[in-house]
Amino acid sequence: MSLRGWWARVRAWGTGRPLLVDVGIALLVQAAMTMPFVVPRSAELPPATWPAYGLTSLTVVPLVWRRRAPVAVLLAIVVTSALYKLAVEGPGQPLPYTGLVIVYTIAVGSPPSKRLVTGLLILVAVPGSVWLNTRTARELTFSLFVFAAAYVFGRLTDARQRAHEVEAERAAARERARIAREMHDVLAHAVSLMIVQAEAGPVAVRTAPEKAEAAFDAISAAGRDAMAQLRHMLGVLRDGDGPADGAAPREPQPGLGELPALFDRVRGSGLDVVHATAGTVRPVPEATGASVFRIVQEALTNTVKHAGARTVVVRLAYEGPEVCVVVTDDGCGPRAGTGRGHGLAGIRERAAALGGTAVTGRGPGGRGFEVRVRIPVPVPAPAGAEVAR
């Protein structure tokens, strides 16, 4: 596991156990505060006594509550630190560890009012501490600098966390939109085929019973296929790595290999589907294959629902670094309101998500309706060449 992956796991573990993290931080600060008491000391320096060490520990203990009451912890640290300076003659510390930790904490998670109170308190406490210690401009400048640095680091951490939260919300919104498009495509396609077959069923029962049986079989097949795809999409939303009891296994999204089965289902509605492929066929990424399948599915669904067509031609062309999908029917062409629904908008969104384009309008010669989509696809490297990743 890489160092970044290890650190991500540690952070994830700590996010669910804030109290343990705070106790660990307090122990680390206590270890740093203990060093002047255990290293050899010159005779002219103040002695390292147990009372001084106990009072030092008293300044560290409040850090355990730094998230729940940060300003109260800051006040407690200021009071205990002042008591250490005034009441005992103990070893000094190279850095105000406890004060830096709590200032950073307040900068990360506290509202502006508490941050303002903290700033005013620091402006009073730091000069007072310097006056009790060396009374030099050097110590004053250094102390103000390290506290300002702790505050700035805290604000930067807060900004980074907020940016991550915004990105997570955007990712969730994109995923919800993707799932909504998938469900729309699946349901619209299946229901459209079922409606067409159901409307033709009564006529077929009276005139051609064998065709009526085929229509009912097509309705059943469309319903089962829609249920299977919906169960798959809902299964992806479940927690855990394995499928829940009774849930469909998580299979890959439909791709180019499932197009023939899609054409067969649409032919069952009475629409003649002609499929043609041009160019050198090559593998495409899974996401591209799934998007092409959904684009063709939605274009065929619109043809079944709105076009009144008898024939639809689906052409899949591999043109250099692009895959071109063209769906053309011989129906009534675009009508008023075309393009306002979710179907064509979904086609455009799918193409744009992969860096492609989608154009819809009248077919060749002004007849019928045509959907033309171009999606960039990486051209595979020659045999023996190393592909950069």
CSV table of C-alpha atoms in Angstrom, one decimal:
chain,number,residue,atom,x,y,z
A,1,MET,CA,0.0,0.0,0.0
A,2,SER,CA,1.3,3.5,-0.9
A,3,LEU,CA,1.9,6.1,1.7
A,4,ARG,CA,-1.0,8.1,0.5
A,5,GLY,CA,-3.3,5.1,0.7
A,6,TRP,CA,-2.1,4.4,4.2
A,7,TRP,CA,-2.7,8.0,5.3
A,8,ALA,CA,-6.2,8.0,3.8
A,9,ARG,CA,-7.0,4.8,5.8
A,10,VAL,CA,-5.7,6.4,9.0
A,11,ARG,CA,-7.7,9.6,8.4
A,12,ALA,CA,-10.9,7.5,7.7
A,13,TRP,CA,-10.3,5.6,10.9
A,14,GLY,CA,-9.8,8.8,12.9
A,15,THR,CA,-12.9,10.5,11.4
A,16,GLY,CA,-15.1,8.0,13.2
A,17,ARG,CA,-13.2,8.1,16.5
A,18,PRO,CA,-12.6,11.8,17.3
A,19,LEU,CA,-12.2,11.3,21.0
A,20,LEU,CA,-9.4,8.8,20.5
A,21,VAL,CA,-7.7,11.2,18.1
A,22,ASP,CA,-7.9,14.0,20.6
A,23,VAL,CA,-6.5,11.7,23.4
A,24,GLY,CA,-3.7,10.7,21.0
A,25,ILE,CA,-2.9,14.4,20.2
A,26,ALA,CA,-2.8,15.2,23.9
A,27,LEU,CA,-0.4,12.3,24.5
A,28,LEU,CA,1.9,13.6,21.8
A,29,VAL,CA,1.8,17.1,23.2
A,30,GLN,CA,2.5,15.7,26.6
A,31,ALA,CA,5.5,13.8,25.3
A,32,ALA,CA,6.9,17.0,23.8
A,33,MET,CA,6.2,18.9,27.0
A,34,THR,CA,8.1,16.2,29.0
A,35,MET,CA,11.3,16.4,27.0
A,36,PRO,CA,12.8,19.4,29.0
A,37,PHE,CA,12.1,17.4,32.2
A,38,VAL,CA,14.1,14.3,31.2
A,39,VAL,CA,17.1,15.7,29.3
A,40,PRO,CA,20.2,16.6,31.3
A,41,ARG,CA,20.1,20.2,32.5
A,42,SER,CA,22.8,22.7,33.4
A,43,ALA,CA,23.1,23.7,37.1
A,44,GLU,CA,22.1,27.3,36.4
A,45,LEU,CA,18.8,26.3,34.8
A,46,PRO,CA,15.6,26.0,36.9
A,47,PRO,CA,15.2,22.5,38.4
A,48,ALA,CA,12.8,19.9,36.9
A,49,THR,CA,10.5,19.2,39.9
A,50,TRP,CA,7.5,17.0,40.1
A,51,PRO,CA,5.2,20.0,41.0
A,52,ALA,CA,6.4,21.8,37.9
A,53,TYR,CA,5.8,18.6,35.8
A,54,GLY,CA,2.3,18.2,37.2
A,55,LEU,CA,1.4,21.7,36.4
A,56,THR,CA,2.7,21.2,32.9
A,57,SER,CA,0.5,18.2,32.5
A,58,LEU,CA,-2.4,20.2,33.7
A,59,THR,CA,-2.0,22.5,30.7
A,60,VAL,CA,-2.2,19.5,28.3
A,61,VAL,CA,-5.3,17.7,29.7
A,62,PRO,CA,-7.8,20.2,28.4
A,63,LEU,CA,-6.8,19.3,24.8
A,64,VAL,CA,-9.0,16.2,25.1
A,65,TRP,CA,-12.0,18.5,24.9
A,66,ARG,CA,-10.7,20.7,22.2
A,67,ARG,CA,-13.5,19.9,19.7
A,68,ARG,CA,-16.4,20.2,22.1
A,69,ALA,CA,-15.4,23.4,23.8
A,70,PRO,CA,-12.5,25.0,22.0
A,71,VAL,CA,-12.7,28.5,23.5
A,72,ALA,CA,-13.1,27.1,27.1
A,73,VAL,CA,-10.0,24.9,26.4
A,74,LEU,CA,-8.1,28.0,25.2
A,75,LEU,CA,-9.0,29.9,28.4
A,76,ALA,CA,-8.0,26.9,30.5
A,77,ILE,CA,-4.6,26.7,28.8
A,78,VAL,CA,-4.0,30.4,29.2
A,79,VAL,CA,-4.8,30.2,32.9
A,80,THR,CA,-2.7,27.1,33.6
A,81,SER,CA,0.2,28.5,31.6
A,82,ALA,CA,0.1,31.7,33.5
A,83,LEU,CA,0.0,29.8,36.7
A,84,TYR,CA,3.0,27.8,35.6
A,85,LYS,CA,5.0,31.0,35.0
A,86,LEU,CA,3.9,32.7,38.3
A,87,ALA,CA,3.8,29.8,40.8
A,88,VAL,CA,6.7,27.5,39.9
A,89,GLU,CA,10.3,27.7,38.8
A,90,GLY,CA,10.3,25.0,36.1
A,91,PRO,CA,11.9,24.3,32.7
A,92,GLY,CA,10.7,26.4,29.8
A,93,GLN,CA,9.4,25.1,26.5
A,94,PRO,CA,10.8,25.8,23.1
A,95,LEU,CA,7.3,26.2,21.6
A,96,PRO,CA,3.8,26.9,23.1
A,97,TYR,CA,2.6,23.5,22.0
A,98,THR,CA,-0.8,23.5,23.7
A,99,GLY,CA,-1.6,27.0,22.6
A,100,LEU,CA,-0.7,26.2,19.0
A,101,VAL,CA,-2.9,23.1,18.9
A,102,ILE,CA,-6.0,24.9,20.3
A,103,VAL,CA,-5.5,27.9,18.0
A,104,TYR,CA,-5.3,25.6,15.0
A,105,THR,CA,-8.4,23.8,16.2
A,106,ILE,CA,-10.4,27.0,16.6
A,107,ALA,CA,-9.3,28.2,13.1
A,108,VAL,CA,-10.5,24.9,11.5
A,109,GLY,CA,-13.9,24.4,13.0
A,110,SER,CA,-15.2,27.5,14.9
A,111,PRO,CA,-17.5,30.3,13.6
A,112,PRO,CA,-16.1,33.8,13.0
A,113,SER,CA,-17.2,35.1,16.4
A,114,LYS,CA,-15.1,32.5,18.3
A,115,ARG,CA,-12.2,33.1,16.0
A,116,LEU,CA,-12.4,36.8,16.7
A,117,VAL,CA,-12.4,36.2,20.5
A,118,THR,CA,-9.4,33.9,20.1
A,119,GLY,CA,-7.5,36.6,18.1
A,120,LEU,CA,-8.2,39.2,20.8
A,121,LEU,CA,-7.2,36.8,23.5
A,122,ILE,CA,-3.9,35.9,21.8
A,123,LEU,CA,-3.1,39.6,21.3
A,124,VAL,CA,-3.4,40.0,25.1
A,125,ALA,CA,-1.9,36.7,26.3
A,126,VAL,CA,1.2,36.6,24.1
A,127,PRO,CA,2.6,40.0,25.1
A,128,GLY,CA,1.8,39.1,28.7
A,129,SER,CA,3.6,35.8,28.5
A,130,VAL,CA,6.6,37.5,26.9
A,131,TRP,CA,6.7,40.1,29.7
A,132,LEU,CA,6.7,37.4,32.3
A,133,ASN,CA,9.6,35.6,30.4
A,134,THR,CA,12.3,37.4,28.5
A,135,ARG,CA,10.6,40.8,27.8
A,136,THR,CA,12.4,40.9,24.4
A,137,ALA,CA,11.1,41.9,21.0
A,138,ARG,CA,12.6,38.8,19.5
A,139,GLU,CA,10.4,36.5,21.6
A,140,LEU,CA,7.4,38.6,21.0
A,141,THR,CA,7.9,38.5,17.2
A,142,PHE,CA,8.5,34.8,17.2
A,143,SER,CA,5.5,34.0,19.4
A,144,LEU,CA,3.1,36.1,17.3
A,145,PHE,CA,4.5,34.5,14.2
A,146,VAL,CA,4.0,30.9,15.3
A,147,PHE,CA,0.5,31.6,16.5
A,148,ALA,CA,-0.4,33.4,13.2
A,149,ALA,CA,1.0,30.4,11.4
A,150,ALA,CA,-1.1,28.0,13.4
A,151,TYR,CA,-4.2,30.1,12.6
A,152,VAL,CA,-3.4,30.3,8.9
A,153,PHE,CA,-2.8,26.5,8.7
A,154,GLY,CA,-6.1,26.0,10.4
A,155,ARG,CA,-8.0,28.2,7.9
A,156,LEU,CA,-6.3,26.5,5.0
A,157,THR,CA,-7.4,23.1,6.4
A,158,ASP,CA,-10.9,24.4,6.7
A,159,ALA,CA,-10.9,25.7,3.1
A,160,ARG,CA,-9.6,22.3,1.9
A,161,GLN,CA,-12.3,20.4,3.8
A,162,ARG,CA,-15.0,22.6,2.5
A,163,ALA,CA,-13.7,22.1,-1.1
A,164,HIS,CA,-13.8,18.4,-0.6
A,165,GLU,CA,-17.3,18.6,0.8
A,166,VAL,CA,-18.5,20.6,-2.2
A,167,GLU,CA,-16.8,18.2,-4.6
A,168,ALA,CA,-18.4,15.3,-2.8
A,169,GLU,CA,-21.8,16.9,-3.1
A,170,ARG,CA,-21.2,17.6,-6.8
A,171,ALA,CA,-20.2,14.0,-7.4
A,172,ALA,CA,-23.3,12.8,-5.6
A,173,ALA,CA,-25.4,15.0,-7.7
A,174,ARG,CA,-23.8,13.8,-10.9
A,175,GLU,CA,-24.3,10.2,-9.7
A,176,ARG,CA,-28.0,10.9,-9.0
A,177,ALA,CA,-28.4,12.4,-12.4
A,178,ARG,CA,-26.7,9.5,-14.0
A,179,ILE,CA,-28.9,7.0,-12.3
A,180,ALA,CA,-32.0,9.0,-13.2
A,181,ARG,CA,-31.0,9.0,-16.8
A,182,GLU,CA,-30.3,5.2,-16.7
A,183,MET,CA,-33.7,4.6,-15.1
A,184,HIS,CA,-35.5,6.9,-17.5
A,185,ASP,CA,-33.9,5.1,-20.5
A,186,VAL,CA,-34.7,1.7,-19.2
A,187,LEU,CA,-38.3,2.5,-18.3
A,188,ALA,CA,-39.1,4.6,-21.3
A,189,HIS,CA,-37.8,2.0,-23.7
A,190,ALA,CA,-39.6,-0.9,-22.0
A,191,VAL,CA,-42.9,0.9,-21.5
A,192,SER,CA,-42.9,2.2,-25.1
A,193,LEU,CA,-42.4,-1.3,-26.5
A,194,MET,CA,-45.1,-2.7,-24.1
A,195,ILE,CA,-47.6,0.0,-25.1
A,196,VAL,CA,-47.1,-0.6,-28.8
A,197,GLN,CA,-47.5,-4.3,-28.4
A,198,ALA,CA,-50.5,-3.9,-26.0
A,199,GLU,CA,-52.3,-1.6,-28.5
A,200,ALA,CA,-51.7,-4.0,-31.3
A,201,GLY,CA,-52.8,-7.0,-29.2
A,202,PRO,CA,-56.6,-6.7,-29.4
A,203,VAL,CA,-56.5,-6.3,-33.2
A,204,ALA,CA,-54.2,-9.3,-33.5
A,205,VAL,CA,-56.4,-11.4,-31.3
A,206,ARG,CA,-59.4,-10.9,-33.7
A,207,THR,CA,-57.4,-11.2,-36.9
A,208,ALA,CA,-54.2,-13.2,-36.3
A,209,PRO,CA,-54.1,-15.1,-33.0
A,210,GLU,CA,-50.6,-16.3,-33.7
A,211,LYS,CA,-49.4,-12.7,-33.8
A,212,ALA,CA,-51.2,-11.9,-30.6
A,213,GLU,CA,-49.3,-14.6,-28.8
A,214,ALA,CA,-46.0,-13.1,-30.1
A,215,ALA,CA,-47.1,-9.6,-29.0
A,216,PHE,CA,-47.8,-10.9,-25.4
A,217,ASP,CA,-44.4,-12.6,-25.5
A,218,ALA,CA,-42.7,-9.4,-26.5
A,219,ILE,CA,-44.5,-7.5,-23.6
A,220,SER,CA,-43.4,-10.1,-21.1
A,221,ALA,CA,-39.8,-10.0,-22.4
A,222,ALA,CA,-39.6,-6.2,-22.3
A,223,GLY,CA,-41.0,-6.2,-18.7
A,224,ARG,CA,-38.5,-8.9,-17.6
A,225,ASP,CA,-35.6,-7.1,-19.2
A,226,ALA,CA,-36.6,-3.8,-17.6
A,227,MET,CA,-36.9,-5.4,-14.2
A,228,ALA,CA,-33.5,-7.1,-14.5
A,229,GLN,CA,-31.8,-3.8,-15.4
A,230,LEU,CA,-33.5,-1.9,-12.7
A,231,ARG,CA,-32.5,-4.5,-10.1
A,232,HIS,CA,-29.0,-4.2,-11.3
A,233,MET,CA,-29.0,-0.4,-10.9
A,234,LEU,CA,-30.6,-0.5,-7.5
A,235,GLY,CA,-28.1,-3.2,-6.5
A,236,VAL,CA,-25.2,-0.8,-7.2
A,237,LEU,CA,-26.7,1.5,-4.6
A,238,ARG,CA,-26.6,-1.1,-1.9
A,239,ASP,CA,-23.9,-1.0,0.7
A,240,GLY,CA,-21.2,-3.7,0.8
A,241,ASP,CA,-19.2,-5.5,-1.8
A,242,GLY,CA,-21.4,-8.5,-2.4
A,243,PRO,CA,-25.0,-8.6,-3.5
A,244,ALA,CA,-27.6,-8.6,-0.8
A,245,ASP,CA,-29.8,-11.7,-0.3
A,246,GLY,CA,-32.2,-12.0,-3.2
A,247,ALA,CA,-30.6,-9.2,-5.1
A,248,ALA,CA,-29.3,-9.5,-8.7
A,249,PRO,CA,-25.6,-9.8,-9.0
A,250,ARG,CA,-23.7,-6.7,-10.1
A,251,GLU,CA,-23.1,-7.3,-13.8
A,252,PRO,CA,-21.4,-4.8,-16.1
A,253,GLN,CA,-23.6,-2.1,-17.8
A,254,PRO,CA,-24.9,-3.1,-21.2
A,255,GLY,CA,-22.4,-2.3,-24.0
A,256,LEU,CA,-22.0,-2.7,-27.8
A,257,GLY,CA,-22.3,-6.4,-27.5
A,258,GLU,CA,-25.9,-6.1,-26.3
A,259,LEU,CA,-27.0,-4.0,-29.3
A,260,PRO,CA,-28.3,-7.0,-31.3
A,261,ALA,CA,-30.6,-8.1,-28.5
A,262,LEU,CA,-31.9,-4.5,-28.3
A,263,PHE,CA,-32.6,-4.5,-32.0
A,264,ASP,CA,-34.5,-7.8,-31.7
A,265,ARG,CA,-36.7,-6.4,-29.0
A,266,VAL,CA,-37.5,-3.3,-31.0
A,267,ARG,CA,-38.2,-5.5,-34.1
A,268,GLY,CA,-40.8,-7.2,-31.9
A,269,SER,CA,-42.8,-4.0,-31.9
A,270,GLY,CA,-43.2,-4.1,-35.7
A,271,LEU,CA,-40.4,-1.6,-36.5
A,272,ASP,CA,-37.8,-2.8,-39.0
A,273,VAL,CA,-34.4,-2.1,-37.6
A,274,VAL,CA,-31.4,-2.1,-40.0
A,275,HIS,CA,-27.9,-2.2,-38.4
A,276,ALA,CA,-24.8,-1.2,-40.3
A,277,THR,CA,-21.1,-0.9,-39.1
A,278,ALA,CA,-18.4,1.0,-40.9
A,279,GLY,CA,-14.7,1.3,-40.3
A,280,THR,CA,-12.3,-0.9,-38.4
A,281,VAL,CA,-14.1,-2.2,-35.4
A,282,ARG,CA,-12.0,-1.8,-32.2
A,283,PRO,CA,-12.6,-2.1,-28.5
A,284,VAL,CA,-14.0,0.9,-26.7
A,285,PRO,CA,-13.9,1.8,-23.0
A,286,GLU,CA,-16.7,0.3,-20.9
A,287,ALA,CA,-18.2,3.7,-20.1
A,288,THR,CA,-18.2,4.6,-23.8
A,289,GLY,CA,-19.8,1.3,-24.8
A,290,ALA,CA,-22.5,1.8,-22.1
A,291,SER,CA,-23.2,5.3,-23.3
A,292,VAL,CA,-23.5,4.3,-26.9
A,293,PHE,CA,-25.9,1.5,-25.9
A,294,ARG,CA,-28.1,4.0,-24.0
A,295,ILE,CA,-28.0,6.6,-26.8
A,296,VAL,CA,-29.1,4.0,-29.3
A,297,GLN,CA,-31.8,2.7,-26.9
A,298,GLU,CA,-33.2,6.2,-26.3
A,299,ALA,CA,-33.1,7.1,-30.0
A,300,LEU,CA,-35.0,3.9,-30.8
A,301,THR,CA,-37.5,4.6,-28.0
A,302,ASN,CA,-38.2,8.0,-29.4
A,303,THR,CA,-38.8,6.4,-32.8
A,304,VAL,CA,-41.2,3.9,-31.4
A,305,LYS,CA,-43.1,6.5,-29.4
A,306,HIS,CA,-43.2,9.5,-31.7
A,307,ALA,CA,-42.0,8.9,-35.2
A,308,GLY,CA,-44.7,6.6,-36.7
A,309,ALA,CA,-41.9,5.1,-38.7
A,310,ARG,CA,-41.7,1.8,-40.5
A,311,THR,CA,-37.9,1.5,-40.7
A,312,VAL,CA,-35.0,2.8,-38.7
A,313,VAL,CA,-31.3,2.6,-39.6
A,314,VAL,CA,-28.6,2.4,-37.0
A,315,ARG,CA,-25.1,3.1,-38.3
A,316,LEU,CA,-22.1,2.7,-36.1
A,317,ALA,CA,-18.9,4.1,-37.7
A,318,TYR,CA,-15.3,4.0,-36.4
A,319,GLU,CA,-13.9,7.2,-37.9
A,320,GLY,CA,-10.3,7.8,-36.7
A,321,PRO,CA,-10.3,8.9,-33.1
A,322,GLU,CA,-14.1,8.9,-32.9
A,323,VAL,CA,-17.1,6.6,-32.9
A,324,CYS,CA,-20.0,8.0,-34.8
A,325,VAL,CA,-23.5,6.8,-34.0
A,326,VAL,CA,-26.3,7.7,-36.5
A,327,VAL,CA,-29.9,6.7,-36.0
A,328,THR,CA,-32.2,7.6,-38.9
A,329,ASP,CA,-35.9,6.8,-39.3
A,330,ASP,CA,-38.4,7.3,-42.1
A,331,GLY,CA,-41.1,8.7,-39.9
A,332,CYS,CA,-42.9,12.0,-39.7
A,333,GLY,CA,-39.8,14.0,-38.6
A,334,PRO,CA,-39.5,16.6,-35.8
A,335,ARG,CA,-42.7,18.0,-34.5
A,336,ALA,CA,-43.5,21.0,-32.3
A,337,GLY,CA,-42.1,20.4,-28.8
A,338,THR,CA,-39.4,18.0,-30.0
A,339,GLY,CA,-36.3,18.3,-27.9
A,340,ARG,CA,-38.1,19.5,-24.8
A,341,GLY,CA,-38.3,16.1,-23.1
A,342,HIS,CA,-35.7,14.1,-21.1
A,343,GLY,CA,-34.8,11.7,-23.9
A,344,LEU,CA,-33.0,13.9,-26.4
A,345,ALA,CA,-31.5,16.0,-23.5
A,346,GLY,CA,-30.2,12.8,-22.0
A,347,ILE,CA,-28.6,11.9,-25.3
A,348,ARG,CA,-26.8,15.2,-25.4
A,349,GLU,CA,-25.7,14.9,-21.8
A,350,ARG,CA,-24.3,11.4,-22.3
A,351,ALA,CA,-22.3,12.6,-25.4
A,352,ALA,CA,-21.1,15.7,-23.6
A,353,ALA,CA,-20.0,13.7,-20.5
A,354,LEU,CA,-17.5,11.8,-22.8
A,355,GLY,CA,-16.4,14.9,-24.6
A,356,GLY,CA,-18.6,14.3,-27.7
A,357,THR,CA,-21.4,16.0,-29.5
A,358,ALA,CA,-25.0,15.2,-30.4
A,359,VAL,CA,-27.0,16.7,-33.2
A,360,THR,CA,-30.7,16.0,-33.8
A,361,GLY,CA,-33.0,17.1,-36.6
A,362,ARG,CA,-34.6,16.1,-39.9
A,363,GLY,CA,-33.0,13.2,-41.7
A,364,PRO,CA,-31.5,13.2,-45.2
A,365,GLY,CA,-33.6,15.0,-47.8
A,366,GLY,CA,-35.8,16.4,-45.0
A,367,ARG,CA,-37.4,13.1,-44.4
A,368,GLY,CA,-37.8,11.4,-41.0
A,369,PHE,CA,-35.7,12.2,-38.0
A,370,GLU,CA,-32.0,11.7,-37.3
A,371,VAL,CA,-29.8,11.5,-34.2
A,372,ARG,CA,-26.1,11.9,-34.9
A,373,VAL,CA,-23.6,11.5,-32.1
A,374,ARG,CA,-19.8,11.7,-32.1
A,375,ILE,CA,-17.8,10.4,-29.2
A,376,PRO,CA,-14.0,10.5,-29.0
A,377,VAL,CA,-12.4,7.1,-28.5
A,378,PRO,CA,-8.6,6.7,-28.0
A,379,VAL,CA,-6.9,4.9,-30.9
A,380,PRO,CA,-5.0,1.8,-29.6
A,381,ALA,CA,-1.3,2.0,-29.8
A,382,PRO,CA,0.5,-0.2,-32.4
A,383,ALA,CA,1.5,-3.7,-31.3
A,384,GLY,CA,4.6,-3.7,-29.2
A,385,ALA,CA,4.3,0.0,-28.3
A,386,GLU,CA,4.0,0.9,-24.6
A,387,VAL,CA,0.8,2.7,-23.8
A,388,ALA,CA,1.3,5.6,-21.4
A,389,ARG,CA,-1.1,5.7,-18.4
